[in-house]
């Protein structure tokens, strides 16, 4: 007997399932805020060397601020003032002839920097001077956070398969909130990076646990809807995040502002049920029966309650030993599971690298970063609604491959578009973000359907690890613009194409029952 038969009797998409999706939506809202947080808290305001040390009390004292900058800050080849160099001594002759090329000796900033606080009241960059030769530390804050997410995915994936989805979701809520709020009170760069690592480690449980819980309680017909709604919570969070960031321009207050919704998530957790699939697979039949009866009552299928007998539920998983403890090693013990893990792992890495590589680049398009962030988020709405139709019409695999390759094409087009055409560049980038978002939405649902119940959370944990590895790499890829301006785009384009090729080798899951055991995977091939 299949679990889907039980769901059909008690309604696999009624008020009970909608309650689960709504509770998940509340908890997931804060995730995109934290994942995109570095775009704002680590933004680099306009800056120049602090020139106060050059004040000799004479001519310099009587100059306007503009004139002081003219005689102390060298001009770069593109005509803009240098952010990292200053003249060793004031060049007063430039007041007479600004076009005169001077060979005066320049030195790195000697007394720190002065930052423009028009857009941002305070950022990590201005607080700890993460510019010029410290630029790598700025990008590292995002990488360190996602390394935490990467290892957290592995930990929560394993713990959720061992101890249950529900309890680990609460652990993720509470610990993620504690470390996030603590990071807002950091007194040093090292303290901040450590706390951001721990925030990423803990908060990632919300991603993988809530997604799996939704899928495991919904019937075949409505799995795609549940998956897309889960993904729309991400889009909603991104849209609201751009508005919050606009009004809260101090980095400490911004972190606290986007973390507070977790209080509501913790409060609503009491109504979140455990996965009946997981309970049955682990021999906890009485608890599974309790939740299934709650589902039947809420969905107004009281007449089906009498069919929810322990004896009936015990027939759902019979091909593998009950109470067996599964681990990540079970993803590679058998031939077909090894192939599945390899293919999905590469796909998640490629999709995440592409998505975040585009998402992290919100400057250089001629729009302010708030508008770019808002537009990037808004494009996800039509992209994800289109996915809802495509998943039914052409299936998971074709949707996945098609959206990834279209994202690669957009990246390729932006390589050849002249930078002067900022409007065209922005439009293509936004469209590419839409396609990459569609591929991510598809992949989360697709992967949860490919893995069997007994190791589904392990599988999603492993896949999330691979995705976060890709995300951690993305900021480093963007630093390649020091080698060649277009190199980041070239690398991201190649990664997207690779992801599309690998996704083509996965099996289709449209209108198919979820596999319950590893044996189901091995026999399916």
XYZ file of C-alpha atoms in Angstrom, residues 154-351:
198
model
C 24.296 18.610 6.188
C 23.690 18.668 9.948
C 19.976 19.453 9.823
C 19.413 17.038 6.963
C 20.845 14.165 8.977
C 19.240 15.193 12.284
C 15.829 15.624 10.659
C 15.904 12.105 9.261
C 16.982 10.802 12.669
C 14.906 12.841 15.132
C 12.061 14.121 12.985
C 11.236 17.167 10.895
C 9.143 19.052 13.450
C 11.577 19.291 16.370
C 14.509 20.245 14.140
C 12.419 23.021 12.602
C 11.978 24.534 16.085
C 15.699 24.166 16.821
C 16.452 26.027 13.596
C 13.986 28.814 14.396
C 15.300 29.472 17.906
C 19.041 29.083 17.329
C 18.930 31.030 14.062
C 17.182 33.948 15.749
C 19.562 33.983 18.737
C 22.745 34.054 16.664
C 21.350 36.547 14.132
C 20.384 39.055 16.834
C 23.727 38.508 18.574
C 25.591 39.311 15.333
C 23.932 42.751 15.301
C 25.821 43.567 18.515
C 29.246 42.506 17.231
C 32.146 44.643 18.393
C 34.709 43.388 15.877
C 34.939 41.952 12.379
C 36.035 38.540 13.694
C 33.147 38.384 16.162
C 30.693 39.289 13.386
C 31.963 36.633 10.977
C 31.822 33.914 13.642
C 28.238 34.807 14.547
C 27.233 35.041 10.880
C 28.671 31.560 10.325
C 26.580 30.248 13.227
C 23.503 32.109 11.951
C 23.901 30.490 8.542
C 24.476 27.085 10.126
C 21.272 27.270 12.183
C 18.914 29.100 9.866
C 19.391 26.662 6.990
C 17.280 24.078 8.821
C 14.225 26.205 8.008
C 14.943 25.854 4.280
C 15.212 22.107 3.994
C 12.833 21.023 6.761
C 9.860 23.194 5.810
C 10.175 22.313 2.120
C 10.189 18.581 2.837
C 7.331 18.805 5.342
C 5.118 20.514 2.773
C 5.871 17.985 0.047
C 5.420 14.954 2.328
C 1.910 15.988 3.386
C 0.578 16.916 -0.068
C -0.860 14.536 -2.693
C 0.675 13.993 -6.134
C -1.663 16.371 -7.941
C -0.906 19.344 -5.713
C 2.819 18.837 -5.026
C 3.770 21.373 -7.678
C 1.439 23.981 -6.151
C 2.914 23.414 -2.685
C 6.437 23.677 -4.086
C 5.748 26.912 -5.961
C 3.959 28.504 -2.963
C 6.935 27.622 -0.777
C 9.154 29.300 -3.320
C 6.875 32.353 -3.513
C 7.516 32.918 0.201
C 11.104 33.531 -0.852
C 10.004 36.033 -3.491
C 7.693 37.814 -1.045
C 10.535 38.041 1.464
C 12.866 39.474 -1.177
C 10.361 42.136 -2.216
C 9.660 43.230 1.352
C 13.372 43.076 2.162
C 14.201 45.749 -0.423
C 11.620 48.036 1.234
C 12.913 47.316 4.745
C 16.490 47.975 3.635
C 15.431 51.289 2.112
C 14.008 52.571 5.386
C 16.517 50.910 7.745
C 19.949 52.046 6.561
C 21.958 51.093 9.641
C 23.407 47.588 9.332
C 22.805 46.585 12.960
C 19.161 47.626 12.950
C 18.651 45.995 9.560
C 19.798 42.594 10.852
C 17.421 42.812 13.812
C 14.539 44.008 11.614
C 14.725 41.032 9.230
C 15.174 38.529 12.078
C 12.152 39.515 14.198
C 9.598 37.591 12.039
C 11.092 34.401 13.488
C 9.275 35.217 16.737
C 5.961 34.731 14.913
C 7.328 31.552 13.293
C 8.199 30.128 16.721
C 4.706 30.962 17.993
C 2.965 29.231 15.040
C 5.246 26.161 15.249
C 2.907 24.595 17.832
C 0.435 23.853 15.026
C 3.010 22.313 12.693
C 2.518 18.527 12.458
C 5.264 15.937 12.166
C 5.597 14.215 8.806
C 3.361 11.144 8.832
C 5.544 9.613 6.123
C 8.605 9.916 8.345
C 6.748 8.534 11.362
C 5.559 5.489 9.411
C 8.993 4.906 7.868
C 10.476 4.924 11.387
C 7.878 2.624 12.934
C 6.079 5.334 14.942
C 2.650 4.208 13.764
C 0.614 5.515 16.708
C 1.896 9.064 16.242
C 1.359 8.849 12.498
C -2.204 7.690 13.110
C -2.795 10.677 15.433
C -1.668 13.229 12.847
C -3.562 11.512 10.032
C -6.760 11.643 12.124
C -6.166 15.362 12.736
C -5.743 15.801 9.003
C -8.980 13.923 8.285
C -10.911 15.981 10.843
C -9.614 19.317 9.601
C -10.245 18.323 5.974
C -13.784 17.200 6.913
C -13.198 13.583 6.009
C -14.383 12.113 9.312
C -15.853 9.124 7.506
C -12.342 8.022 6.556
C -10.991 7.984 10.105
C -12.045 4.370 10.638
C -9.718 3.296 7.805
C -6.671 4.742 9.579
C -5.831 1.598 11.477
C -2.369 0.687 12.743
C -2.524 -2.538 10.735
C -3.221 -0.574 7.559
C -0.404 1.886 8.136
C 2.044 -0.916 8.868
C 1.699 -2.171 5.290
C 2.962 1.083 3.742
C 6.678 0.377 4.232
C 7.499 -3.328 4.144
C 10.560 -3.658 1.926
C 13.114 -2.251 4.361
C 13.769 -2.751 8.048
C 11.811 -0.413 10.315
C 13.675 1.636 12.927
C 16.821 1.453 10.790
C 18.967 4.553 11.167
C 19.867 6.147 7.856
C 22.785 8.445 7.188
C 24.486 10.256 4.322
C 26.373 7.054 3.581
C 23.084 5.573 2.364
C 23.182 8.066 -0.496
C 26.204 6.281 -1.933
C 25.820 2.641 -0.808
C 23.888 1.493 -3.878
C 24.533 2.170 -7.588
C 21.389 4.118 -8.492
C 21.480 6.203 -5.318
C 25.094 7.125 -6.106
C 24.098 8.297 -9.578
C 21.161 10.250 -8.179
C 23.288 11.962 -5.529
C 25.999 12.904 -8.034
C 23.555 14.338 -10.573
C 21.416 16.277 -8.137
C 24.480 17.561 -6.286
C 25.999 19.015 -9.460
C 22.620 20.466 -10.459
C 22.176 22.214 -7.106
C 25.709 23.616 -7.226
C 25.206 25.015 -10.734
C 21.745 26.448 -10.104
